[in-house]
Amino acid sequence: MTCASAYGVSANDDLQKLAADSKNWAMPTGDYANTRYSKLNQITKDNVKDLQVKWMFSTGVLRGHEGGPLVIGDVMYVHAPFPNTVYALDLNNDGRILWKYEPKQDPNVIPIMCCDTVNRGVAYGDGMLFLNQADTMLTAIDAKTGKMVWSVKNGDDIVGGKGESGTSAPMVVKDKVIVGISGAEFGVRGHLTAYNIKDGSRAWRAYSTGPDADMLVDPQKTTDLGKPIGADSSLKSWEGEQWKTGGGTTWGWLSYDPKLNLVYYGTGNPSTWNPTQRPGDNKYAMTIFARDADTGMAKWLYQMTPHDEWDYDGVNEMILVDGMEVNGKKHDVLVHFDRNGFGYTLDRDNGALLVAKKFDPAVNWATQINMDPKSDKYGRPEVVDKYSPQHNGEDVNTTGICPAALGTKDQQPATYSPKDKLFFVPTNHVCMDYEPYRVSYTAGQPYVGATVSMYPGPGEHGGMGNFIAWDAAKGEIVWSKPEQFSVWSGALSTAGDVIFYGTLEGYLKAVDKNGKELYKFKTPSGIIGNVTTYEHKGKQYIAVYSGVGGWAGIGLAGGLLSPENAKAWHGAVDQGRAQGTEKEAVNTAGLGAVGGYAGLADYTALGGQLTVFGLPD
């Protein structure tokens, strides 16, 4: 065994042992399978009503706080949005700051972060933390001292010159740390890249679009729904060289199957948002990839939304479950709740499509996914012309599309409870009007090409979100709990039969497996972070960031509720296109979210803090 491979096995074994011990929260995703389930059971459905705030910590940053802290042994690692400060807190000593790491970044990165200056967390491996900075620098930090070990440039330009940014949480697999790239709204060409943990040297890079060699696909061995993809499949789906600015960025969550040695992730929207400017299926934006962790070669892929017309990024998490019985046969599956409103269940070994059903009845842009293997439309959505911007054409406002561009669920992760065999999913119940218009590409400048306005979806409760339970074997909603605003936080399920999530108004909530609300507490700001749990000195704790922002909260976080700021936003994004009255300009700022979520300002304000809950002593 070579030194490199021995090193990789050791680092991976250590991380898996830490993650398997429920006292820790050692990965941003909780575990490689992305279940966000904890075996801790001290907090139960019977005593959760007694939870108390034990302590809080301010990050000092007033932007959207996505992701969550890591807990390894007696140390908690807390991260923040730009400037991406990282803290190590001593759990044995009242959260004393052991060290603070604050990277120096050019503030020019801030304007090219489309949907707030968020960061979804740090990863841990072999005694180091790995930070994906806003400026695309991937930095390894000594977990004991807070000193930088190495730093590498994941993008081409660290001051925003090409519109690239870093918002996603890395994942450590074996002797590598794997990370994506953000910036499809600026025409960034997406890629996933693996770096060697030891020194930060690049191990492999797989692009989302372009030539087969760039994408690390084999025309004969890489399959799509069981069939080889064929030579130059991506190039043939774009006009000319549009693939070079084609989007398909990789800012979502990663998962990993150690037995198959496959990494799973999704790619984002194609560029531009104007579908008439980019004929073809635009492969492989909006696609699930399964790649070999060692080489990056794709084993299989599946494009959920060919020729995306609605900005339905496919980056949401892939949750891995073993032995799920679907249609009378057991499969090791991948479950994915896509922005497009369909919940997918696939065999994660070969990519076979098992289930594809709507997880919000309001979804109307497509009637269904074609599930007939004999059809030449197999696996494709059956699009409704009335809600198709491509069909209706440029400079036409297509109204009443459900879901809105931010999807029936965005990056906020769901959780899976093996006890209940159910997925608990934070969702958006939001629709939109969408008017595409022609734009030109300039490096580092917005490349959007659509005016969007958002509003609550149809339904009796009149709100903008639901927290649901989902049966992925059947593709059915088991129950749905309405919320006034989108549920933009990540969920957590536990062996104590409690499911936790946060709301945009700032409530941490706990429900049982039937959706009955057991507890709620309002934190200082809206929650878009992911709920986590850990054990310290024999006691279980619940931890969550609050700090309103992200796409849904960009009106507050970016100050875009101000007509003057909204006008400036449009001036930077719209390439001279008029945006109507002052009110209309505010409503359509922030890629449509500002008007839709304007009511948030009546319930919460900016913040940036960690809140830790526990049972009474």
Coordinates of C-alpha atoms in Angstrom, one line a residue:
M1 CA 0.0 0.0 0.0
T2 CA 1.4 3.4 -1.0
C3 CA 1.7 6.2 1.5
A4 CA -1.0 8.2 -0.3
S5 CA -3.5 5.4 -0.2
A6 CA -2.7 4.5 3.4
Y7 CA -3.2 8.2 4.3
G8 CA -6.5 8.3 2.5
V9 CA -7.9 5.2 4.2
S10 CA -6.8 6.5 7.6
A11 CA -8.4 9.9 7.1
N12 CA -11.6 8.4 5.7
D13 CA -11.9 5.7 8.5
D14 CA -11.4 8.4 11.2
L15 CA -14.1 10.6 9.7
Q16 CA -16.6 7.7 9.4
K17 CA -16.0 6.8 13.0
L18 CA -16.6 10.3 14.2
A19 CA -19.8 10.6 12.1
A20 CA -21.0 7.2 13.4
D21 CA -20.8 8.5 17.0
S22 CA -24.0 10.4 17.4
K23 CA -22.4 12.6 20.1
N24 CA -20.7 14.4 17.2
W25 CA -22.0 16.2 14.2
A26 CA -18.9 15.6 12.1
M27 CA -20.1 16.4 8.6
P28 CA -22.2 19.3 7.2
T29 CA -24.7 16.7 6.0
G30 CA -24.6 14.7 9.3
D31 CA -23.6 11.5 7.4
Y32 CA -22.5 10.5 3.9
A33 CA -26.0 9.4 3.1
N34 CA -27.3 12.9 3.9
T35 CA -30.1 11.6 6.1
R36 CA -29.7 14.3 8.8
Y37 CA -30.9 11.6 11.3
S38 CA -29.5 11.3 14.8
K39 CA -29.6 8.2 17.0
L40 CA -29.6 10.5 20.1
N41 CA -32.8 9.9 22.0
Q42 CA -32.6 11.9 25.3
I43 CA -34.9 14.6 23.9
T44 CA -38.2 12.8 23.1
K45 CA -41.6 13.7 21.9
D46 CA -42.7 13.6 25.6
N47 CA -40.1 16.0 27.0
V48 CA -39.3 18.2 24.0
K49 CA -41.8 20.7 25.4
D50 CA -39.4 21.4 28.2
L51 CA -36.5 22.6 26.0
Q52 CA -34.7 25.7 27.2
V53 CA -32.1 28.0 25.6
K54 CA -28.8 27.0 27.1
W55 CA -26.5 29.5 25.4
M56 CA -26.1 31.7 22.4
F57 CA -23.2 33.0 20.3
S58 CA -23.1 35.9 17.9
T59 CA -21.2 35.6 14.6
G60 CA -21.1 39.3 14.1
V61 CA -22.4 39.1 10.6
L62 CA -25.8 40.4 9.5
R63 CA -26.4 38.3 6.4
G64 CA -28.1 35.0 5.7
H65 CA -26.8 32.1 7.9
E66 CA -27.3 28.8 6.0
G67 CA -25.7 25.5 7.0
G68 CA -24.9 24.6 10.6
P69 CA -22.0 24.0 13.1
L70 CA -19.8 21.0 13.3
V71 CA -19.3 19.3 16.7
I72 CA -16.3 17.0 17.2
G73 CA -15.6 15.9 20.7
D74 CA -15.5 18.9 23.0
V75 CA -15.2 21.5 20.3
M76 CA -17.9 23.2 18.2
Y77 CA -16.9 24.8 14.8
V78 CA -19.1 27.8 13.8
H79 CA -19.0 29.5 10.4
A80 CA -20.5 32.7 9.0
P81 CA -21.4 34.2 5.7
F82 CA -18.9 36.6 4.0
P83 CA -16.3 37.2 5.2
N84 CA -16.6 33.5 6.1
T85 CA -15.2 33.8 9.6
V86 CA -14.8 30.4 11.4
Y87 CA -14.7 30.0 15.2
A88 CA -13.7 27.1 17.3
L89 CA -15.6 27.1 20.6
D90 CA -14.7 25.1 23.7
L91 CA -17.8 23.3 25.0
N92 CA -16.0 22.5 28.2
N93 CA -15.6 26.2 29.0
D94 CA -18.8 28.2 28.3
G95 CA -18.1 28.3 24.6
R96 CA -14.8 30.1 25.0
I97 CA -13.3 31.0 21.7
L98 CA -10.3 28.8 21.1
W99 CA -9.4 30.4 17.8
K100 CA -10.9 32.6 15.1
Y101 CA -10.1 32.3 11.4
E102 CA -11.1 35.3 9.2
P103 CA -9.9 35.1 5.6
K104 CA -9.0 38.3 3.8
Q105 CA -11.2 38.6 0.7
D106 CA -11.9 41.2 -1.9
P107 CA -15.3 42.8 -1.2
N108 CA -15.9 42.9 -5.0
V109 CA -17.0 39.3 -4.5
I110 CA -20.2 40.4 -2.7
P111 CA -22.0 41.9 -5.7
I112 CA -21.6 38.7 -7.8
M113 CA -23.2 36.5 -5.1
C114 CA -26.7 36.3 -6.6
C115 CA -28.7 35.2 -3.6
D116 CA -27.0 36.6 -0.5
T117 CA -23.4 36.0 0.8
V118 CA -24.3 32.6 2.3
N119 CA -22.0 29.8 3.1
R120 CA -23.3 26.3 3.9
G121 CA -20.6 25.1 6.2
V122 CA -17.1 23.7 6.7
A123 CA -16.0 20.1 6.4
Y124 CA -13.6 18.1 8.6
G125 CA -11.0 15.5 7.8
D126 CA -7.6 14.4 9.1
G127 CA -7.4 17.1 11.8
M128 CA -8.3 19.9 9.4
L129 CA -11.3 22.0 8.5
F130 CA -12.0 22.8 4.9
L131 CA -13.6 26.2 4.1
N132 CA -15.1 27.0 0.7
Q133 CA -14.6 30.8 0.7
A134 CA -16.8 33.2 -1.2
D135 CA -13.9 34.1 -3.4
T136 CA -13.6 30.4 -4.4
M137 CA -10.4 29.8 -2.4
L138 CA -10.6 26.4 -0.8
T139 CA -8.7 26.7 2.5
A140 CA -7.5 24.0 4.9
I141 CA -7.3 25.1 8.5
D142 CA -5.6 23.3 11.3
A143 CA -8.6 22.3 13.6
K144 CA -6.5 22.7 16.8
T145 CA -4.8 26.0 16.1
G146 CA -6.9 27.8 13.5
K147 CA -3.8 28.2 11.3
M148 CA -4.0 27.9 7.5
V149 CA -2.4 24.7 6.2
W150 CA -2.9 25.3 2.5
S151 CA -5.2 27.3 0.2
V152 CA -6.1 26.7 -3.5
K153 CA -8.1 28.7 -6.0
N154 CA -11.1 26.7 -7.1
G155 CA -12.4 29.3 -9.6
D156 CA -10.5 31.2 -12.3
D157 CA -10.8 34.6 -10.7
I158 CA -11.0 35.4 -6.9
V159 CA -12.3 39.0 -7.2
G160 CA -15.4 38.2 -9.2
G161 CA -14.1 38.9 -12.6
K162 CA -15.8 35.9 -14.0
G163 CA -18.8 35.8 -11.6
E164 CA -17.6 32.7 -9.8
S165 CA -18.2 32.3 -6.1
G166 CA -18.1 29.7 -3.4
T167 CA -21.2 29.0 -1.2
S168 CA -21.4 25.2 -0.8
A169 CA -20.1 23.0 1.9
P170 CA -17.2 20.7 0.8
M171 CA -17.2 17.0 1.5
V172 CA -14.2 14.9 2.6
V173 CA -14.0 11.5 0.9
K174 CA -11.0 9.2 1.5
D175 CA -7.9 11.3 0.8
K176 CA -9.8 14.0 -1.1
V177 CA -11.9 17.1 -0.4
I178 CA -14.6 17.7 -3.0
V179 CA -16.1 21.1 -3.8
G180 CA -18.4 22.8 -6.3
I181 CA -18.7 26.2 -7.8
S182 CA -21.5 28.9 -7.8
G183 CA -22.4 31.6 -10.3
A184 CA -24.7 30.3 -13.1
E185 CA -26.5 33.7 -13.1
F186 CA -23.2 35.1 -14.4
G187 CA -22.6 32.5 -17.1
V188 CA -20.2 30.4 -15.0
R189 CA -19.5 27.0 -16.4
G190 CA -20.1 24.5 -13.6
H191 CA -17.7 21.9 -12.3
L192 CA -17.0 19.6 -9.4
T193 CA -13.4 19.3 -8.3
A194 CA -11.5 17.0 -6.0
Y195 CA -8.4 18.1 -4.2
N196 CA -5.8 16.0 -2.3
I197 CA -6.2 16.6 1.4
K198 CA -2.5 16.5 2.1
D199 CA -1.4 19.4 0.0
G200 CA -4.4 20.8 -1.9
S201 CA -3.2 19.6 -5.3
R202 CA -6.0 18.9 -7.8
A203 CA -7.0 15.3 -8.2
W204 CA -9.7 15.7 -10.8
R205 CA -12.2 18.2 -12.2
A206 CA -15.5 17.3 -13.9
Y207 CA -17.3 20.0 -15.8
S208 CA -21.1 20.0 -16.2
T209 CA -21.1 20.9 -19.9
G210 CA -18.8 20.5 -22.9
P211 CA -16.6 17.8 -24.4
D212 CA -16.7 14.3 -23.0
A213 CA -13.1 14.5 -21.8
D214 CA -13.8 17.8 -19.8
M215 CA -16.9 16.2 -18.3
L216 CA -15.2 13.0 -17.3
V217 CA -17.8 10.9 -19.0
D218 CA -17.4 7.8 -21.2
P219 CA -19.7 7.8 -24.2
Q220 CA -20.2 4.0 -24.0
K221 CA -20.0 3.3 -20.3
T222 CA -21.7 6.4 -18.8
T223 CA -25.4 5.8 -18.9
D224 CA -28.6 7.8 -18.8
L225 CA -31.7 5.7 -17.8
G226 CA -29.7 2.6 -18.6
K227 CA -28.5 3.6 -22.1
P228 CA -25.0 4.9 -23.1
I229 CA -25.0 8.7 -23.5
G230 CA -23.1 8.5 -26.7
A231 CA -20.3 10.8 -28.0
D232 CA -20.4 14.5 -27.5
S233 CA -23.9 14.3 -25.9
S234 CA -23.5 17.7 -24.2
L235 CA -22.0 19.5 -27.2
K236 CA -24.9 18.4 -29.4
S237 CA -27.4 19.9 -27.0
W238 CA -26.1 23.4 -27.2
E239 CA -26.0 25.9 -30.0
G240 CA -22.4 26.7 -31.0
E241 CA -20.2 27.4 -28.0
Q242 CA -22.9 28.4 -25.6
W243 CA -21.9 25.5 -23.4
K244 CA -18.8 27.6 -22.4
T245 CA -21.1 30.0 -20.5
G246 CA -23.8 27.4 -19.9
G247 CA -24.2 27.3 -16.1
G248 CA -24.9 24.0 -14.5
T249 CA -23.1 25.1 -11.4
T250 CA -22.6 22.8 -8.4
W251 CA -23.5 24.7 -5.3
G252 CA -25.7 22.1 -3.6
W253 CA -25.1 19.2 -1.3
L254 CA -22.9 16.1 -1.9
S255 CA -23.5 12.5 -0.7
Y256 CA -21.4 9.4 -0.9
D257 CA -21.8 5.7 -1.0
P258 CA -18.7 4.0 0.4
K259 CA -19.7 0.6 -0.9
L260 CA -20.2 1.8 -4.5
N261 CA -17.5 4.5 -4.1
L262 CA -19.8 6.9 -5.8
V263 CA -20.3 10.6 -5.1
Y264 CA -23.8 12.0 -5.9
Y265 CA -24.8 15.6 -6.6
G266 CA -26.9 17.8 -8.9
T267 CA -26.2 20.6 -11.3
G268 CA -27.9 23.9 -11.5
N269 CA -29.7 26.0 -14.1
P270 CA -28.4 26.7 -17.6
S271 CA -27.5 30.2 -18.5
T272 CA -29.3 32.4 -19.5
W273 CA -32.7 32.3 -17.8
N274 CA -34.1 33.2 -21.3
P275 CA -34.7 29.7 -22.8
T276 CA -35.2 31.0 -26.4
Q277 CA -31.5 32.0 -26.5
R278 CA -30.2 28.5 -25.9
P279 CA -32.0 25.9 -28.1
G280 CA -31.6 22.3 -27.2
D281 CA -31.7 20.2 -24.0
N282 CA -28.7 22.1 -22.6
K283 CA -27.0 19.0 -21.2
Y284 CA -25.9 18.6 -18.5
A285 CA -27.5 21.4 -16.5
M286 CA -30.3 20.2 -14.2
T287 CA -28.7 16.8 -13.9
I288 CA -28.0 14.2 -11.2
F289 CA -24.5 12.7 -11.5
A290 CA -23.0 9.6 -9.9
R291 CA -19.2 9.8 -10.1
D292 CA -16.4 7.6 -9.0
A293 CA -14.8 9.3 -6.0
D294 CA -11.2 8.3 -7.0
T295 CA -11.3 9.3 -10.6
G296 CA -14.3 11.6 -11.1
M297 CA -15.6 9.4 -14.0
A298 CA -19.4 9.5 -14.3
K299 CA -21.1 6.1 -13.9
W300 CA -24.5 7.4 -14.7
L301 CA -26.5 10.6 -15.0
Y302 CA -30.1 11.7 -15.3
Q303 CA -31.3 15.1 -16.5
M304 CA -34.5 16.0 -14.7
T305 CA -35.4 19.2 -16.5
P306 CA -34.1 19.3 -20.1
H307 CA -34.0 22.8 -21.6
D308 CA -34.9 24.4 -18.3
E309 CA -37.3 27.4 -18.8
W310 CA -37.9 28.3 -15.1
D311 CA -34.6 28.3 -13.2
Y312 CA -35.3 24.9 -11.5
D313 CA -31.8 24.2 -10.3
G314 CA -31.2 20.5 -9.7
V315 CA -28.7 21.0 -6.8
N316 CA -30.8 19.8 -3.9
E317 CA -29.5 17.0 -1.7
M318 CA -29.4 13.3 -2.6
I319 CA -30.5 11.2 0.3
L320 CA -29.3 7.6 0.3
V321 CA -31.5 4.8 1.7
D322 CA -30.7 1.1 1.7
G323 CA -33.2 -1.7 0.9
M324 CA -36.3 0.4 0.0
E325 CA -39.0 -1.7 -1.5
V326 CA -40.4 -0.1 -4.6
N327 CA -43.0 -1.8 -6.7
G328 CA -42.3 -5.1 -4.9
K329 CA -38.5 -5.1 -5.4
K330 CA -35.9 -3.9 -2.9
H331 CA -33.4 -1.2 -4.1
D332 CA -30.6 0.8 -2.6
V333 CA -32.0 4.2 -3.6
L334 CA -31.2 7.9 -4.0
V335 CA -34.1 10.2 -3.1
H336 CA -34.1 13.8 -4.4
F337 CA -36.6 16.6 -3.9
D338 CA -36.0 18.8 -6.9
R339 CA -36.7 22.5 -7.3
N340 CA -39.1 21.5 -10.2
G341 CA -41.5 20.1 -7.7
F342 CA -41.1 16.4 -8.3
G343 CA -39.7 14.0 -5.8
Y344 CA -37.5 11.4 -7.5
T345 CA -36.5 7.9 -6.3
L346 CA -33.7 6.2 -8.3
D347 CA -31.7 3.1 -7.9
R348 CA -28.3 4.6 -6.9
D349 CA -26.2 1.8 -8.5
N350 CA -27.5 2.1 -12.0
G351 CA -29.6 5.3 -12.1
A352 CA -32.9 3.5 -12.9
L353 CA -35.9 5.9 -12.4
L354 CA -38.3 4.3 -9.9
V355 CA -40.6 7.1 -8.8
A356 CA -41.2 10.7 -9.9
K357 CA -44.2 12.4 -8.3
K358 CA -45.2 15.9 -7.3
F359 CA -44.5 16.8 -3.7
D360 CA -46.8 19.8 -3.8
P361 CA -50.1 19.5 -5.6
A362 CA -49.8 23.1 -6.8
V363 CA -47.1 22.1 -9.3
N364 CA -48.5 22.9 -12.8
W365 CA -45.6 23.5 -15.2
A366 CA -45.7 19.8 -16.1
T367 CA -48.4 17.2 -15.7
Q368 CA -46.1 14.3 -14.9
I369 CA -42.8 12.6 -15.7
N370 CA -43.0 10.1 -18.5
M371 CA -42.4 6.7 -16.8
D372 CA -42.8 4.5 -19.9
P373 CA -39.4 2.9 -20.7
K374 CA -40.5 2.2 -24.3
S375 CA -41.3 5.9 -25.0
D376 CA -38.7 8.2 -26.6
K377 CA -39.8 10.7 -23.9
Y378 CA -39.0 8.4 -21.1
G379 CA -37.9 10.3 -18.0
R380 CA -38.8 13.7 -19.4
P381 CA -41.4 16.0 -17.9
E382 CA -44.6 16.6 -19.9
V383 CA -44.6 20.3 -20.1
V384 CA -47.8 22.4 -20.2
D385 CA -47.6 25.0 -22.9
K386 CA -49.6 27.6 -20.9
Y387 CA -46.8 27.7 -18.3
S388 CA -43.9 27.4 -20.8
P389 CA -41.9 30.7 -21.4
Q390 CA -40.2 28.9 -24.3
H391 CA -43.6 28.3 -26.0
N392 CA -45.0 31.7 -25.2
G393 CA -41.8 33.5 -26.4
E394 CA -39.5 36.4 -25.4
D395 CA -41.0 39.5 -23.9
V396 CA -44.2 37.7 -23.0
N397 CA -45.1 37.5 -19.3
T398 CA -46.1 33.9 -18.5
T399 CA -48.3 34.0 -15.4
G400 CA -49.3 31.6 -12.7
I401 CA -46.3 29.2 -13.0
C402 CA -46.0 26.8 -10.0
P403 CA -43.5 26.5 -8.4
A404 CA -41.6 29.8 -8.6
A405 CA -38.0 29.8 -9.7
L406 CA -36.8 29.1 -6.1
G407 CA -38.6 25.8 -6.4
T408 CA -40.9 23.7 -4.3
K409 CA -37.8 23.1 -2.3
D410 CA -34.5 24.9 -2.6
Q411 CA -31.2 23.9 -0.9
Q412 CA -32.8 23.6 2.5
P413 CA -32.2 19.9 3.2
A414 CA -34.8 17.3 4.1
T415 CA -34.3 14.5 6.7
Y416 CA -35.0 10.8 6.6
S417 CA -36.0 8.7 9.6
P418 CA -35.3 5.0 9.3
K419 CA -37.6 4.4 12.3
D420 CA -40.6 5.9 10.5
K421 CA -39.4 5.2 6.9
L422 CA -40.5 8.7 6.0
F423 CA -38.8 11.8 4.7
F424 CA -39.6 15.1 6.4
V425 CA -39.3 17.9 3.9
P426 CA -39.2 21.7 4.2
T427 CA -41.0 23.2 1.2
N428 CA -41.9 26.4 -0.6
H429 CA -45.5 26.9 -1.7
V430 CA -44.8 29.8 -4.1
C431 CA -45.7 30.6 -7.7
M432 CA -44.5 33.2 -10.2
D433 CA -44.9 35.3 -13.3
Y434 CA -41.9 34.9 -15.7
E435 CA -40.9 37.2 -18.6
P436 CA -37.8 36.3 -20.5
Y437 CA -35.8 38.9 -22.5
R438 CA -32.7 38.9 -24.6
V439 CA -29.3 39.5 -22.9
S440 CA -25.7 39.4 -23.9
Y441 CA -22.8 37.7 -22.1
T442 CA -20.0 39.7 -20.6
A443 CA -17.6 38.0 -18.2
G444 CA -18.3 39.0 -14.6
Q445 CA -21.6 40.6 -15.4
P446 CA -25.1 39.3 -14.7
Y447 CA -26.4 37.0 -17.4
V448 CA -30.0 36.5 -16.3
G449 CA -32.5 37.6 -18.9
A450 CA -35.8 37.3 -17.1
T451 CA -38.1 39.4 -14.9
V452 CA -39.7 37.4 -12.2
S453 CA -42.4 38.1 -9.6
M454 CA -43.4 35.7 -6.8
Y455 CA -46.5 35.2 -4.6
P456 CA -48.1 32.5 -2.5
G457 CA -49.3 29.4 -4.3
P458 CA -53.0 28.4 -4.4
G459 CA -54.5 26.6 -1.5
E460 CA -56.7 27.1 1.5
H461 CA -54.1 28.2 4.1
G462 CA -52.8 31.1 2.0
G463 CA -49.2 30.7 3.2
M464 CA -45.9 30.3 1.3
G465 CA -44.7 27.0 2.8
N466 CA -45.4 23.5 4.1
F467 CA -43.5 21.1 6.2
I468 CA -44.4 17.6 4.8
A469 CA -43.9 13.9 5.4
W470 CA -43.2 12.0 2.2
D471 CA -43.3 8.3 1.3
A472 CA -40.6 8.0 -1.4
A473 CA -41.5 4.4 -2.2
K474 CA -44.9 5.4 -3.3
G475 CA -44.3 9.1 -4.2
E476 CA -47.0 10.3 -1.8
I477 CA -47.5 13.1 0.7
V478 CA -48.4 11.5 4.1
W479 CA -49.2 14.8 5.8
S480 CA -48.6 18.5 5.2
K481 CA -48.2 21.2 7.9
P482 CA -48.8 24.7 6.6
E483 CA -46.5 27.6 7.4
Q484 CA -46.9 31.3 6.7
F485 CA -43.6 31.6 4.9
S486 CA -41.4 29.1 3.1
V487 CA -39.7 26.6 5.4
W488 CA -36.1 27.6 4.4
S489 CA -34.2 25.7 7.1
G490 CA -32.8 22.2 7.0
A491 CA -34.7 19.6 9.0
L492 CA -33.5 17.0 11.6
S493 CA -35.0 13.7 12.7
T494 CA -34.0 11.8 15.8
A495 CA -34.4 8.5 17.6
G496 CA -36.3 10.4 20.2
D497 CA -39.2 10.5 17.7
V498 CA -38.9 14.3 17.2
I499 CA -38.5 16.2 14.0
F500 CA -37.1 19.7 14.1
Y501 CA -37.1 22.6 11.6
G502 CA -36.9 26.4 11.6
T503 CA -39.1 29.1 10.0
L504 CA -38.3 32.3 8.2
E505 CA -40.0 34.2 11.1
G506 CA -37.4 32.7 13.4
Y507 CA -39.1 29.9 15.1
L508 CA -37.4 26.6 16.0
K509 CA -40.2 24.0 15.8
A510 CA -40.5 20.4 16.9
V511 CA -43.2 18.0 15.6
D512 CA -43.9 14.3 16.0
K513 CA -44.0 11.8 13.1
N514 CA -47.6 12.7 12.5
G515 CA -46.9 16.4 12.2
K516 CA -48.3 17.4 15.6
E517 CA -46.5 20.5 16.9
L518 CA -44.8 19.8 20.2
Y519 CA -42.6 22.9 20.8
K520 CA -41.6 26.2 19.3
F521 CA -39.3 29.0 20.3
K522 CA -38.7 32.3 18.5
T523 CA -35.0 33.0 18.0
P524 CA -33.6 36.5 17.3
S525 CA -33.8 36.3 13.5
G526 CA -35.3 34.3 10.7
I527 CA -33.9 30.7 10.5
I528 CA -32.4 29.5 7.2
G529 CA -29.8 27.3 8.9
N530 CA -30.0 23.6 9.3
V531 CA -31.0 22.1 12.7
T532 CA -28.3 19.9 14.2
T533 CA -27.9 17.9 17.4
Y534 CA -25.0 16.6 19.6
E535 CA -24.2 15.3 23.0
H536 CA -21.8 16.8 25.5
K537 CA -21.2 15.5 29.0
G538 CA -24.1 13.1 28.8
K539 CA -26.7 15.7 27.7
Q540 CA -28.2 16.1 24.3
Y541 CA -28.4 19.5 22.7
I542 CA -30.1 21.1 19.7
A543 CA -28.3 23.8 17.8
V544 CA -29.4 26.1 15.0
Y545 CA -28.2 29.3 13.3
S546 CA -30.6 32.2 12.9
G547 CA -29.9 35.1 10.6
V548 CA -32.5 35.8 7.9
G549 CA -31.3 36.0 4.3
G550 CA -30.6 33.7 1.4
W551 CA -32.7 34.0 -1.7
A552 CA -36.0 34.1 0.2
G553 CA -34.7 36.8 2.7
I554 CA -32.6 38.8 0.2
G555 CA -35.0 41.8 0.5
L556 CA -33.9 42.1 4.2
A557 CA -30.3 40.9 3.9
G558 CA -29.5 43.0 0.8
G559 CA -31.6 46.0 1.7
L560 CA -33.7 45.6 -1.5
L561 CA -37.0 46.6 0.1
S562 CA -35.7 50.1 -0.4
P563 CA -36.8 51.5 -3.8
E564 CA -33.5 53.2 -4.3
N565 CA -31.6 49.9 -3.6
A566 CA -34.0 47.9 -5.8
K567 CA -33.4 50.4 -8.6
A568 CA -29.7 49.9 -8.3
W569 CA -30.0 46.2 -8.3
H570 CA -32.0 46.3 -11.5
G571 CA -29.5 48.7 -13.0
A572 CA -26.7 46.1 -12.3
V573 CA -28.7 43.1 -13.5
D574 CA -31.1 44.0 -16.3
Q575 CA -28.8 45.3 -19.0
G576 CA -30.9 48.5 -19.5
R577 CA -34.3 46.9 -19.5
A578 CA -37.1 49.1 -18.0
Q579 CA -38.7 47.6 -14.9
G580 CA -41.9 49.7 -14.6
T581 CA -43.0 51.6 -11.5
E582 CA -41.1 52.0 -8.3
K583 CA -43.3 49.3 -6.7
E584 CA -42.9 46.9 -9.6
A585 CA -39.1 47.4 -9.4
V586 CA -39.1 46.4 -5.7
N587 CA -41.3 43.4 -6.3
T588 CA -39.1 42.0 -9.0
A589 CA -35.8 42.7 -7.4
G590 CA -33.7 39.9 -6.0
L591 CA -34.6 37.7 -9.0
G592 CA -38.3 38.0 -7.9
A593 CA -38.0 37.2 -4.3
V594 CA -38.2 40.6 -2.7
G595 CA -41.9 41.3 -3.4
G596 CA -42.9 37.7 -2.6
Y597 CA -41.3 37.8 0.8
A598 CA -41.8 41.5 1.7
G599 CA -44.0 40.5 4.6
L600 CA -41.1 39.0 6.4
A601 CA -40.0 42.5 7.5
D602 CA -43.1 42.5 9.8
Y603 CA -41.9 39.5 11.7
T604 CA -38.1 39.5 11.9
A605 CA -34.9 41.5 11.4
L606 CA -31.3 40.9 10.5
G607 CA -29.2 38.8 12.9
G608 CA -26.4 36.3 13.0
Q609 CA -26.3 34.0 15.9
L610 CA -26.2 30.4 17.1
T611 CA -28.8 29.2 19.6
V612 CA -28.3 26.0 21.6
F613 CA -31.2 24.3 23.3
G614 CA -31.3 21.6 26.0
L615 CA -33.5 20.0 28.6
P616 CA -33.6 21.5 32.1
D617 CA -30.7 20.5 34.3

